Coordinates of C-alpha atoms in Angstrom, one line a residue:
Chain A
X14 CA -10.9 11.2 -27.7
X15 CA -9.8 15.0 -29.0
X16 CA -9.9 15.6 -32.6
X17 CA -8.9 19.2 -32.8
X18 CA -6.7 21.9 -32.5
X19 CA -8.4 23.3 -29.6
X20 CA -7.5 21.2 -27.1
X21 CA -3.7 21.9 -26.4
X22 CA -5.2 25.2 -25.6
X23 CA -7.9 24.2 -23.4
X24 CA -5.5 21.8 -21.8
X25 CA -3.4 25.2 -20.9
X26 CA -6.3 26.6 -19.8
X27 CA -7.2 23.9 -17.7
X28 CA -3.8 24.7 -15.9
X29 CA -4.0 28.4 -15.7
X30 CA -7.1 28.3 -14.3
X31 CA -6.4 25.4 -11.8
X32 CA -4.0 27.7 -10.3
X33 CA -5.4 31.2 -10.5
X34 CA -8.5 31.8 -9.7
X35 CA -8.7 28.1 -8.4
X36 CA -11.4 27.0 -11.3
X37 CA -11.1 23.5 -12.4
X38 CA -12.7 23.3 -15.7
X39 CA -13.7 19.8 -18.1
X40 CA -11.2 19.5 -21.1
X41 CA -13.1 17.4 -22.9
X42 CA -16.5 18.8 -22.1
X43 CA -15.4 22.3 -23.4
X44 CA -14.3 20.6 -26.6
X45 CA -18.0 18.9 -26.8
X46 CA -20.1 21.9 -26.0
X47 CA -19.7 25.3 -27.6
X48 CA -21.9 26.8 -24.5
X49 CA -20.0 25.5 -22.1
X50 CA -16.2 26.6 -23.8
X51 CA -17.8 30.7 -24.3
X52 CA -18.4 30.0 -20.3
X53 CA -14.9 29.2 -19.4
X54 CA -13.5 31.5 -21.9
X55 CA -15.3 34.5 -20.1
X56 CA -13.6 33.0 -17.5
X57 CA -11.1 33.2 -18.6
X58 CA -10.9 36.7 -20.0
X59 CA -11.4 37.5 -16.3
X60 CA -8.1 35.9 -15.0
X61 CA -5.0 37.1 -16.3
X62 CA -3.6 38.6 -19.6
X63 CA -2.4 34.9 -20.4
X64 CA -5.5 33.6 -19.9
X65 CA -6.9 35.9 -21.9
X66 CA -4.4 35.4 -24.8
X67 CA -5.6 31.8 -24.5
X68 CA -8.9 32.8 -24.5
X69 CA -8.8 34.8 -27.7
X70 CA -7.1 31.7 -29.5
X71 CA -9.7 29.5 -28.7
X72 CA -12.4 32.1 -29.5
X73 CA -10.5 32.5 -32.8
X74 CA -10.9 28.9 -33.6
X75 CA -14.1 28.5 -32.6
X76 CA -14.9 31.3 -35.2
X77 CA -12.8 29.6 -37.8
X78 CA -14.5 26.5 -37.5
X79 CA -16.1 24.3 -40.2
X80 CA -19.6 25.7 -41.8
X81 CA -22.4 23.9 -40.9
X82 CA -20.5 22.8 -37.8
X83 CA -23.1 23.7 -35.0
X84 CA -22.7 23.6 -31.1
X85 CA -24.6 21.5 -29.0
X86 CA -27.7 23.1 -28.2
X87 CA -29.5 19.9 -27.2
X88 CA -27.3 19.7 -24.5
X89 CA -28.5 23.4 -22.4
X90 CA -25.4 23.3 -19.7
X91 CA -22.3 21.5 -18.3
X92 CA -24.1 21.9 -15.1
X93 CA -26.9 19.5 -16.5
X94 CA -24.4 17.0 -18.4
X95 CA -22.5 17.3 -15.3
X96 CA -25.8 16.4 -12.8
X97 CA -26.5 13.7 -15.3
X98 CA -23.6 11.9 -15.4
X99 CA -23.5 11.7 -11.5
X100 CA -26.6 10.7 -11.3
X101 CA -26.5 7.8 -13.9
X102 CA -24.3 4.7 -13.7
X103 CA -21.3 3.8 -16.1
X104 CA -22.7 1.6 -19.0
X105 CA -21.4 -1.9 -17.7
X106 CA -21.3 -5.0 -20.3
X107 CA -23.5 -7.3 -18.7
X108 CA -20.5 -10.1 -18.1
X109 CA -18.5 -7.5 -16.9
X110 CA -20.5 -5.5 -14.2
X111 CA -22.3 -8.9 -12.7
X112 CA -18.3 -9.9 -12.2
X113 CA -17.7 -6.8 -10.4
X114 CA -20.8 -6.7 -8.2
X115 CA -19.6 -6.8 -4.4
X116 CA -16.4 -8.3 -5.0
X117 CA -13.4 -7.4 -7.4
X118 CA -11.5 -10.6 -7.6
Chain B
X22 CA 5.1 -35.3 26.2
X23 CA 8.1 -34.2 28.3
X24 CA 10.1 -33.0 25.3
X25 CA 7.0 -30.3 24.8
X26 CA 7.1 -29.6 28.5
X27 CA 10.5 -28.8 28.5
X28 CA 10.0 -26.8 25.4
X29 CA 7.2 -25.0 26.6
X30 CA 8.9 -24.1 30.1
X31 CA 11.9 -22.4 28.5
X32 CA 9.7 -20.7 26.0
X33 CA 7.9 -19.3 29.4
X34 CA 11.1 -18.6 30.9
X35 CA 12.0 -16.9 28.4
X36 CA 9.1 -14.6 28.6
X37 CA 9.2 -14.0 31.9
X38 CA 12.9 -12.9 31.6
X39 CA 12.1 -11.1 28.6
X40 CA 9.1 -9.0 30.8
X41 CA 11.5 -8.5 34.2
X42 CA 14.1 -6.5 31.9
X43 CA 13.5 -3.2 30.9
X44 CA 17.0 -2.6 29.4
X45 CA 18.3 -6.2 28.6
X46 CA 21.8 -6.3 28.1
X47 CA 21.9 -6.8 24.6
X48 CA 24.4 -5.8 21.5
X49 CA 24.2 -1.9 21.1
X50 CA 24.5 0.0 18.0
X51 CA 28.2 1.0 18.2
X52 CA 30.8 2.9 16.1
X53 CA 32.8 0.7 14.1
X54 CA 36.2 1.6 11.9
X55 CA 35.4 1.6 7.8
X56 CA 37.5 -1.4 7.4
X57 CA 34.8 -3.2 9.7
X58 CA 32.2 -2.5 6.2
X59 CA 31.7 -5.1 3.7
X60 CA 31.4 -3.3 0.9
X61 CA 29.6 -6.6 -1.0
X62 CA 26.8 -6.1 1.6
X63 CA 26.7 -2.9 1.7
X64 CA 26.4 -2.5 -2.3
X65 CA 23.0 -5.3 -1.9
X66 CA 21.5 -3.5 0.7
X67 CA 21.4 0.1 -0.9
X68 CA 19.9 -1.8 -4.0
X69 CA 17.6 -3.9 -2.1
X70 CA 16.8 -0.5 -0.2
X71 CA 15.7 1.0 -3.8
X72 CA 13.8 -2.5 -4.9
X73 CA 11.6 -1.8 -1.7
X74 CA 10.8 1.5 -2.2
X75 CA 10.3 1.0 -5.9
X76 CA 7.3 -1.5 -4.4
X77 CA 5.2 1.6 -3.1
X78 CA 6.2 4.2 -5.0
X79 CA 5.4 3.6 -8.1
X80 CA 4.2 -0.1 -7.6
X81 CA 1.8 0.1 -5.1
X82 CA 0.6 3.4 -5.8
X83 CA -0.3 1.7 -9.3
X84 CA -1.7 -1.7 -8.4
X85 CA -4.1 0.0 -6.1
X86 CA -4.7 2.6 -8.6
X87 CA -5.5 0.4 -11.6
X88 CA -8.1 -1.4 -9.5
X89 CA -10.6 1.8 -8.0
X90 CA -13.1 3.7 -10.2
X91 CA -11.8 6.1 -12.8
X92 CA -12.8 8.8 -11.0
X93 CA -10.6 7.6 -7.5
X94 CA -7.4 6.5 -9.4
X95 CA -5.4 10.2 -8.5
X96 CA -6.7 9.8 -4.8
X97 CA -5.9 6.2 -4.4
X98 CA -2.2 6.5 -5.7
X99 CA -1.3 10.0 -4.1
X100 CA -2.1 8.1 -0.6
X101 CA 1.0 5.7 -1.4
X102 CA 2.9 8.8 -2.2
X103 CA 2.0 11.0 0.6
X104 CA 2.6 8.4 2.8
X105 CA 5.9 7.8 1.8
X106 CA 6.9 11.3 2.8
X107 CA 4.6 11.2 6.2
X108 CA 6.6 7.8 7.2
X109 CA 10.4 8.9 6.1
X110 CA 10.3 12.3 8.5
X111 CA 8.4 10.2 11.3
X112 CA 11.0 7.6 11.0
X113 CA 13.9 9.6 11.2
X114 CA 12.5 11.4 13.9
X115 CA 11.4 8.6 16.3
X116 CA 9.8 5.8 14.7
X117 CA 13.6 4.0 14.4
X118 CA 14.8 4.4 17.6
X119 CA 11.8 3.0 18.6
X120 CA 11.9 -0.1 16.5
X121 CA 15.4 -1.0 16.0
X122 CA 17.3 0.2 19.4
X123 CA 17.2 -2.0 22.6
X124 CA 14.4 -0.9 25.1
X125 CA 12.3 -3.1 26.7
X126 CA 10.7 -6.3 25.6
X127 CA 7.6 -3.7 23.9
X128 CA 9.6 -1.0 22.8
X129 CA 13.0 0.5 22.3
X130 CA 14.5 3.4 23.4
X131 CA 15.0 7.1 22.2
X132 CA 18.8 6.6 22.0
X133 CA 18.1 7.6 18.3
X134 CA 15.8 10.4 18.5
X135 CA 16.5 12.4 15.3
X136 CA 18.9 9.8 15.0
X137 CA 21.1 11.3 17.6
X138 CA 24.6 9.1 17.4
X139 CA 24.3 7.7 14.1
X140 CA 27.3 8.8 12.9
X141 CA 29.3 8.8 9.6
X142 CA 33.4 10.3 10.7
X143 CA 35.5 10.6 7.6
X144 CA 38.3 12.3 9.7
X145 CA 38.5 8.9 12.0
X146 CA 37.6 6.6 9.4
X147 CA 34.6 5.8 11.7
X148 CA 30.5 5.1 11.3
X149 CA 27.9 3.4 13.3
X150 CA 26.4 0.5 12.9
X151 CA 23.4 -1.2 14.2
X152 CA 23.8 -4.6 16.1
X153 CA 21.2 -6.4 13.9
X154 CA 23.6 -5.4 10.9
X155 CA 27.0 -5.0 11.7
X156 CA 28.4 -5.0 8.5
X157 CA 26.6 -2.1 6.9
X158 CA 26.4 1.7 7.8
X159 CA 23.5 2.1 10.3
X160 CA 22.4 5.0 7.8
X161 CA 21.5 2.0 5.0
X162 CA 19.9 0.1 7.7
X163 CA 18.1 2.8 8.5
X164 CA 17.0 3.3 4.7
X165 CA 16.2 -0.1 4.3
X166 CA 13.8 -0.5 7.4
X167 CA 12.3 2.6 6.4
X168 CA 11.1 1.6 3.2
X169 CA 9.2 -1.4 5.2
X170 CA 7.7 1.3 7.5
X171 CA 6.5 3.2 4.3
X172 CA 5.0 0.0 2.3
X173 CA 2.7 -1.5 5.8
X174 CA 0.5 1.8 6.1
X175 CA 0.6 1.9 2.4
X176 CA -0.8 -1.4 2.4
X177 CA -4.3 -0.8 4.2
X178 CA -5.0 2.4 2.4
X179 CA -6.4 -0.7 0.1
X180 CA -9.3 -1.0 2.6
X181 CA -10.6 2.1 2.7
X182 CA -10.1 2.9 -1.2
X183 CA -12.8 5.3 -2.7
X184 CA -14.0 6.7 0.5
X185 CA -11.5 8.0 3.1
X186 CA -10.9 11.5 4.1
X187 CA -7.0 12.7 2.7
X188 CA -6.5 14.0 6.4
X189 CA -8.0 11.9 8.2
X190 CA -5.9 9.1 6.6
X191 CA -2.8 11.2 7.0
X192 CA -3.3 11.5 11.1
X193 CA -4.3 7.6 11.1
X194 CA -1.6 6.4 9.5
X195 CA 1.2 8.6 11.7
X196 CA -0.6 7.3 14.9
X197 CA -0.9 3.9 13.3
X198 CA 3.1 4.1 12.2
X199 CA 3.9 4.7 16.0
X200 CA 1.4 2.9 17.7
X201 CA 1.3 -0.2 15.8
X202 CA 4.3 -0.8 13.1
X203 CA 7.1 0.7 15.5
X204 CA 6.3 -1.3 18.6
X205 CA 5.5 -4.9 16.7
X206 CA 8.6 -4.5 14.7
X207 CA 10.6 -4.4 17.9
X208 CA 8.7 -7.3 19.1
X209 CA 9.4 -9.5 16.5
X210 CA 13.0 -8.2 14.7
X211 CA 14.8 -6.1 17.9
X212 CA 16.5 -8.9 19.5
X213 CA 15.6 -7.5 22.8
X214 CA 11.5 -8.1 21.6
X215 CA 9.7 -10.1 23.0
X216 CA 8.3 -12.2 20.5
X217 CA 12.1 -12.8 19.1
X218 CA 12.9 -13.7 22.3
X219 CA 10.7 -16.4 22.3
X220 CA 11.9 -17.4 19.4
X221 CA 9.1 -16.4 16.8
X222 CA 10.6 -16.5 13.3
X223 CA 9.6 -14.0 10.9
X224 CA 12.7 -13.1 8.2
X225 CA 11.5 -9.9 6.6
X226 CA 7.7 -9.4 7.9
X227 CA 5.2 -11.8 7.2
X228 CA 3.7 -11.1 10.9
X229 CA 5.3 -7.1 11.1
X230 CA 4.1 -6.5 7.8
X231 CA 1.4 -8.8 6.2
X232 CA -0.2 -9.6 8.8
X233 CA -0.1 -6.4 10.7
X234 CA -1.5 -4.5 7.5
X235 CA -4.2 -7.2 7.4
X236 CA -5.5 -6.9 10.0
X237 CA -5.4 -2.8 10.5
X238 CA -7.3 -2.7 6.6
X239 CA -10.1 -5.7 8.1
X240 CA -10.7 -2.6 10.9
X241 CA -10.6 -0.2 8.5
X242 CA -13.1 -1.5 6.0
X243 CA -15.5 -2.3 9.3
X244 CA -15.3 1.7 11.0
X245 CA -15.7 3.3 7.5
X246 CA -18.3 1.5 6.1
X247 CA -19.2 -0.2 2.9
X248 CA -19.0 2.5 -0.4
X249 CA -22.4 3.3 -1.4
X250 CA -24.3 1.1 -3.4
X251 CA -21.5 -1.3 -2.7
X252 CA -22.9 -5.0 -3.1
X253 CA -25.6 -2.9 -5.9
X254 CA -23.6 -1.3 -8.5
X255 CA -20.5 -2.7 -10.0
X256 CA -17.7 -0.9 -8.9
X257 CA -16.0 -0.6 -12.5
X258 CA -11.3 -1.0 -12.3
X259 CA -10.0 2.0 -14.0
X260 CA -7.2 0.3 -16.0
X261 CA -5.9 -3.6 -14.8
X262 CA -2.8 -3.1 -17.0
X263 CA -1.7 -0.5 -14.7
X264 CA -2.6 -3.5 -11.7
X265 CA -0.4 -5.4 -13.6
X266 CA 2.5 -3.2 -14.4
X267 CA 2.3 -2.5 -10.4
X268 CA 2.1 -6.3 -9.6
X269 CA 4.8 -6.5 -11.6
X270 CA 7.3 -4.0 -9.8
X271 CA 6.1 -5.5 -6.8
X272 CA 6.9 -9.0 -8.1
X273 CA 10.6 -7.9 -8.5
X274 CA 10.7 -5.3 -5.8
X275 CA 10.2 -8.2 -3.3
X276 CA 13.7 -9.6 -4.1
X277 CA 14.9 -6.4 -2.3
X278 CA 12.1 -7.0 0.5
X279 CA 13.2 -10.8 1.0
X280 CA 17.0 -11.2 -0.2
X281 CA 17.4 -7.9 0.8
X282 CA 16.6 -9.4 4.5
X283 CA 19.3 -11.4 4.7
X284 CA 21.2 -8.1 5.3
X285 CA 24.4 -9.6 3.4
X286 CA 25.2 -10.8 0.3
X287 CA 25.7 -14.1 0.7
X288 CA 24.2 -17.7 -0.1
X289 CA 21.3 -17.1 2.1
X290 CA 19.9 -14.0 0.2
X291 CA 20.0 -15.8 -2.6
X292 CA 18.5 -18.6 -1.1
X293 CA 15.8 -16.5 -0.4
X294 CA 15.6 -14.9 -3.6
X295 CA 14.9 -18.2 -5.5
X296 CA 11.7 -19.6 -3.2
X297 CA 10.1 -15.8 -3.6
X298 CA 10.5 -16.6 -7.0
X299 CA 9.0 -20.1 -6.7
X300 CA 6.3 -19.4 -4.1
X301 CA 5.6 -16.5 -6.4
X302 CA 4.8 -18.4 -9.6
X303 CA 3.5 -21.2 -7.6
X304 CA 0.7 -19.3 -6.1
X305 CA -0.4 -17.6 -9.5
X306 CA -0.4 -21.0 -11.6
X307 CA -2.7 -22.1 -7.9
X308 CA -5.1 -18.9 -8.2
X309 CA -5.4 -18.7 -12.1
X310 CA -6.0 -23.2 -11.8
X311 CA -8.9 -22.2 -9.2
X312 CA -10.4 -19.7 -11.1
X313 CA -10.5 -21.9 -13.9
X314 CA -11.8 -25.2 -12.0
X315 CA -14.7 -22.6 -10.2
X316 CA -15.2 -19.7 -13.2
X317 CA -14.0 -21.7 -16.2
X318 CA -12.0 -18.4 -17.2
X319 CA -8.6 -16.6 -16.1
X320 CA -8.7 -13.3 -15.1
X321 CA -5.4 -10.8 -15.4
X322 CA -6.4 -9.8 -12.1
X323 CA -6.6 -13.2 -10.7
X324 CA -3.0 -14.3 -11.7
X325 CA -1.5 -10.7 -10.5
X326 CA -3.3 -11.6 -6.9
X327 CA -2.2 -15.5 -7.2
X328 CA 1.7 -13.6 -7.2
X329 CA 1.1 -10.9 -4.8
X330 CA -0.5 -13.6 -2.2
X331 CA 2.7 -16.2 -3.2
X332 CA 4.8 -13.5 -2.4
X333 CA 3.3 -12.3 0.8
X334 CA 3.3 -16.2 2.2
X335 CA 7.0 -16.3 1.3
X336 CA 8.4 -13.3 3.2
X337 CA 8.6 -14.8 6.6
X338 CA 10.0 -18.0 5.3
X339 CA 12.2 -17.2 3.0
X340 CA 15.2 -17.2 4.7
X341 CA 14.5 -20.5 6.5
X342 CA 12.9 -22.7 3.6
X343 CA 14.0 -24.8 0.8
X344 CA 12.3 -25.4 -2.5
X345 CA 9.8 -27.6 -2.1
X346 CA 8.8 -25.3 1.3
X347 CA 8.6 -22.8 -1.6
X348 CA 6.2 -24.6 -3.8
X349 CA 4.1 -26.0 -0.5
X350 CA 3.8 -22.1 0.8
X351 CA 3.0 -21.0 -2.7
X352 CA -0.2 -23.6 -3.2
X353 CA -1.5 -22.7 0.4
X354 CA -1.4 -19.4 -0.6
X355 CA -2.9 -19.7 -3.6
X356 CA -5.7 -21.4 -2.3
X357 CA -6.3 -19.3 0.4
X358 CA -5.7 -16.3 -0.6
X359 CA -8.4 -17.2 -2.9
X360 CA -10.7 -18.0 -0.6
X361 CA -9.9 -14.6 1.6
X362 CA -10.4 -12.4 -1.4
X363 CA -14.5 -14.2 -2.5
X364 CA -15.5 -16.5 0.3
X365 CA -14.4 -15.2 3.3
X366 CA -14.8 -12.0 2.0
X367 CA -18.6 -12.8 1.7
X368 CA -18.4 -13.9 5.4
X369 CA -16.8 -11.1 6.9
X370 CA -19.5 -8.8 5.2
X371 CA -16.7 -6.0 5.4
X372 CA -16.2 -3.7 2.5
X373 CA -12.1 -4.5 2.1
X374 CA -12.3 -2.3 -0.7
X375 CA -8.9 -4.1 -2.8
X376 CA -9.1 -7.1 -0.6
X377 CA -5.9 -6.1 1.9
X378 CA -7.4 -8.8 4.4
X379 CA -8.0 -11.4 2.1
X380 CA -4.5 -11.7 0.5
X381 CA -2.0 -9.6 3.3
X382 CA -3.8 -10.5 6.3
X383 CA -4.8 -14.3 5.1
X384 CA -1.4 -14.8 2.7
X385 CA 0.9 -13.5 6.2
X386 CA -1.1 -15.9 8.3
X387 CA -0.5 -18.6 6.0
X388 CA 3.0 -17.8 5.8
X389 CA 3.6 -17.3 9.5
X390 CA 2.4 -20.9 10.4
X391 CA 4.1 -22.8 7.8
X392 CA 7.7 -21.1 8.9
X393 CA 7.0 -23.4 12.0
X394 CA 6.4 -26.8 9.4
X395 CA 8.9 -25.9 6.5
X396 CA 12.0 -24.1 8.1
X397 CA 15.1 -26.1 7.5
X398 CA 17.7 -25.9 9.9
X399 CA 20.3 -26.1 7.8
X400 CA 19.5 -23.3 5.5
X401 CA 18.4 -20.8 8.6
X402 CA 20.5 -22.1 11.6
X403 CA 17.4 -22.3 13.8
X404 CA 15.0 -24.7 15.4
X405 CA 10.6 -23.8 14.3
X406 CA 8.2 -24.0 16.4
X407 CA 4.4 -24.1 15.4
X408 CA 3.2 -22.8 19.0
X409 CA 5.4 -19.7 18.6
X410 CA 5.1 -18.8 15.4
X411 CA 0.9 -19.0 15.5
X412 CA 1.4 -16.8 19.1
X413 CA 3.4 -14.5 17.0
X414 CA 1.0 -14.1 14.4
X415 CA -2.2 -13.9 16.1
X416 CA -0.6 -11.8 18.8
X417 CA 0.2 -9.2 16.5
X418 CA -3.4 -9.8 14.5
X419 CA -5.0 -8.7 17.7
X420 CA -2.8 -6.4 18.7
X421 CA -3.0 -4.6 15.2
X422 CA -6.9 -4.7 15.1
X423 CA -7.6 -3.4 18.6
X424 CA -4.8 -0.6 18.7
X425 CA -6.0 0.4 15.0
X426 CA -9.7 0.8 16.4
X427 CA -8.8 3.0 18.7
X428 CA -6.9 5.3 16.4
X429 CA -9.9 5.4 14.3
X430 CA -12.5 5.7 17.1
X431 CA -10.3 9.0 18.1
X432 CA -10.0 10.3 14.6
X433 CA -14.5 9.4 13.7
X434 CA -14.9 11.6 17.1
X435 CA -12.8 14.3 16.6
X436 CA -12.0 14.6 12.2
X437 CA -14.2 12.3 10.8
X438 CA -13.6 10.0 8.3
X439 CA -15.9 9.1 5.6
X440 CA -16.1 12.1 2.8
X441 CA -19.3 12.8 2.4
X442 CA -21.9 11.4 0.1
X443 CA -21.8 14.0 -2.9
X444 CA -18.3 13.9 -2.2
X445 CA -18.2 9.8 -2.3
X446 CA -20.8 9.6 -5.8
X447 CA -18.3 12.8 -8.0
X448 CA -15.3 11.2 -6.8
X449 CA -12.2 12.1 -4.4
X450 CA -9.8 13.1 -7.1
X451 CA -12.1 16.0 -8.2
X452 CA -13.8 16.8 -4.5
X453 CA -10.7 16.5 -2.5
X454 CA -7.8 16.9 -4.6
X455 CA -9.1 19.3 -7.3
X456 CA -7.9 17.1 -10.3
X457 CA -9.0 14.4 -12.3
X458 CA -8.3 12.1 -15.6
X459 CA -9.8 12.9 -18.6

């Protein structure tokens, strides 16, 4: 599911952040959406000099990245993605979700 | 005719003896010298005491897990973790002495509060022992009851999967621990109790356990409601190898549960030991034959519940049945079991989120009543009967339903108990414990 480099430090951030200020952030979201990672980075910057080390890496790969790579502008804001998600069932095979249906066994 | 009149009047006498005394004069824990220890039994019972907790922590804890949304699979397994810890300090406190000292016919006494005289005297070469195990340290008795008292509650929190409040379940399953577990335990295993007085058989908790957890998880599933959408939506498992690593450790973790309740290391723990086996296997070969006759496919689930329900029929009888009781108990409760978990599901029109009814409450019923057909004298030492063992069972089904009520009926009024919708549709690992898989 992650492809890069950036996610061991996402993953740290996910900790840091967890703990102090109490922000839980989405791993795999931030790795997906370029909007959403300069978000938690300014976050971020805001915590705690570690943090903001962190922060700085990321940044610095994000810079570093691929030309031509773009972010995801389609998608305007984790907040949307989030609401959408919520909103919208899991895709279910059809044999599988009519099994599942009221009963699990 | 007069045979079962006899029968019947000892059984009342019994009763009525068993009601009149409030502090029967029965065996006490005492203090024994070391050389009064078998060390073979002991040695069994401290690994039987870590097969049983190895079936909640991490077996449980993952069978339930495996079988909830993705986005409930951190809730769902702390529950078995948390209450672990909740049970140990409340058994140590009180929750023993209740159960396992002689009181009256209902309950024991608080000779053991903070387990006040259980004592271990190196200087003397001295240490207590209870009177329903005299040839082990009370503190491994202790251990090993405790890790039933952890496993019951953690049993129902199948019921409620996906949609109970982390408090709320915490305070229902202390009061539950006390109200419920403690006082039918001493019914059915203090000798002193009044249901193994009468003579109700039950050799490590088909009716304490099963049954009890049944029943409490039926109740459950009723006062909380369905999930939403439930019966619309399908409710997607998170990962059935994880079901099946926990089936698994529950599988062998039930050796402790039933060998273990032989509370020696002798012919009769392994005795019981081979028909969990064979009830075991019976009862999945029975569920995954069913599914097949009925769905024309096996399902991984299917034969992980065909073990789990082979295993649960077993416990009361495995210390009084042969083989082929083994393989008759494991084809009832295949059957069932598989009927509690789809049919009678349907019927009860309850919400029992992981099916805790159909296969615990169902699989300890079956078990219960066919102790009284397939017990063999020789193997336990002791007469069946039919009558007692259904009073036994359905005593403690009631009991266990009505007292659990209550508890929630307290806890709706004063806590609450259903998270809230928003809550319910993101998930309780994010909304109430701040984490979640990615």
């Amino acid at each position: 599911m992650v492809h890069d480099d950036k996610f061991p430090i996402a993953a740290q951030l996910f900790i840091r952040l967890k703990r102090s200020p109490g922000r839980v952030i989405d791993v795999t979201w931030m790795l997906e959406n370029e909007l959403y990672a300069l978000e938690v980075l300014k976050v971020a910057r805001g915590a705690d000099a570690e943090s903001a080390e962190l922060a700085a890496r990321y940044e610095t790969l994000l810079r570093n990245r691929k030309p031509g790579a773009t972010a995801a502008p389609q998608q305007p804001t984790a907040f949307a993605r989030t609401s959408s998600f919520m909103a919208e069932p899991e895709p279910v095979p059809a044999e599988v979700g009519r099994h599942y249906v009221g009963s699990l066994r | 005719m007069s045979n079962s009149t006899a029968f019947s009047r000892a059984r009342f006498a019994a009763l009525i003896a068993c009601f009149a005394a409030t502090s029967p004069a029965l065996a006490q824990p005492s203090t024994v010298g070391f050389d009064q220890i078998s060390a073979g039994d002991t040695a069994w019972m401290l690994s039987s005491t870590a097969l049983v907790l190895l079936m909640t922590i991490p077996g449980l804890a993952l069978f339930y897990a495996g079988m909830v949304r993705k986005k409930n699979v951190l809730g769902t397994a702390l529950q078995s973790f948390a209450i672990t810890a909740l049970i140990t300090v409340l058994w140590v406190v009180v929750g023993y002495s209740l159960a396992f000292t002689p009181g009256s016919a209902f309950i024991g006494s608080l000779d053991r509060f903070l387990l006040e005289g259980m004592v271990y005297l190196k200087s003397s070469s001295q240490l207590s022992v209870s009177h329903i195990a005299p040839t082990i340290p009370e503190s491994v008795f202790v251990m090993f009851q405790l890790t039933f008292a952890i496993i019951t509650p953690a049993l129902i929190t199948g019921a409620f999967a996906e949609r109970m409040r982390f408090g709320s379940m915490m305070v229902f399953m202390a009061l539950w621990s006390l109200l419920v577990y403690v006082p039918v335990a001493h019914w059915v295993w203090e000798p002193g109790g009044w249901l193994a007085a009468m003579g109700a058989l039950d050799f490590a908790g088909g009716t304490v356990v099963h049954i009890n957890a049944g029943a409490a998880g039926l109740v459950c599933a009723w006062m909380l409601g369905p999930r939403s959408n439930f019966g619309k939506d399908a409710f997607l498992p998170y990962n059935l190898a994880l079901t099946l690593t926990g089936a698994s450790l529950l599988w062998v973790g039930w050796f402790g549960f039933n060998a273990g309740s032989a509370v020696a290391a002798d012919g009769r723990a392994g005795m019981a030991m081979l028909v969990t086996q064979v009830a075991a296997a019976t009862a999945a070969l029975v569920w995954m034959a069913v599914e097949w006759l009925t769905r024309s496919r096996v399902t991984l689930l299917g034969a992980c519940s065909g073990a789990v329900a082979g295993l649960v029929a077993i416990t009361p009888a495995s210390g009084f049945v042969n083989v082929v009781g083994a393989l008759s108990i494991g084809l009832a409760a295949g059957l069932f079991c598989f009927w509690g978990a789809t049919g009678l599901k349907r019927l009860l029109r309850a919400d029992d989120s992981l099916d805790v009814f159909g296969i615990h409450g169902i699989g300890g019923l079956v078990g219960a009543i066919l102790t009284g057909v397939f017990a063999d004298k020789a193997i336990g030492g002791v007469d069946s009967h039919l009558g007692v063992q259904a009073l036994g069972a359905f005593a403690t089904l009631i009991y266990s339903g009505v007292v659990s009520f209550l508890i929630l009926l307290l806890i709706r009024s004063t806590m609450g108990l259903r998270v809230t919708p928003d809550q319910e549709r993101g998930g309780v690992d994010l909304a109430l414990h701040s984490e979640q898989i990615i």
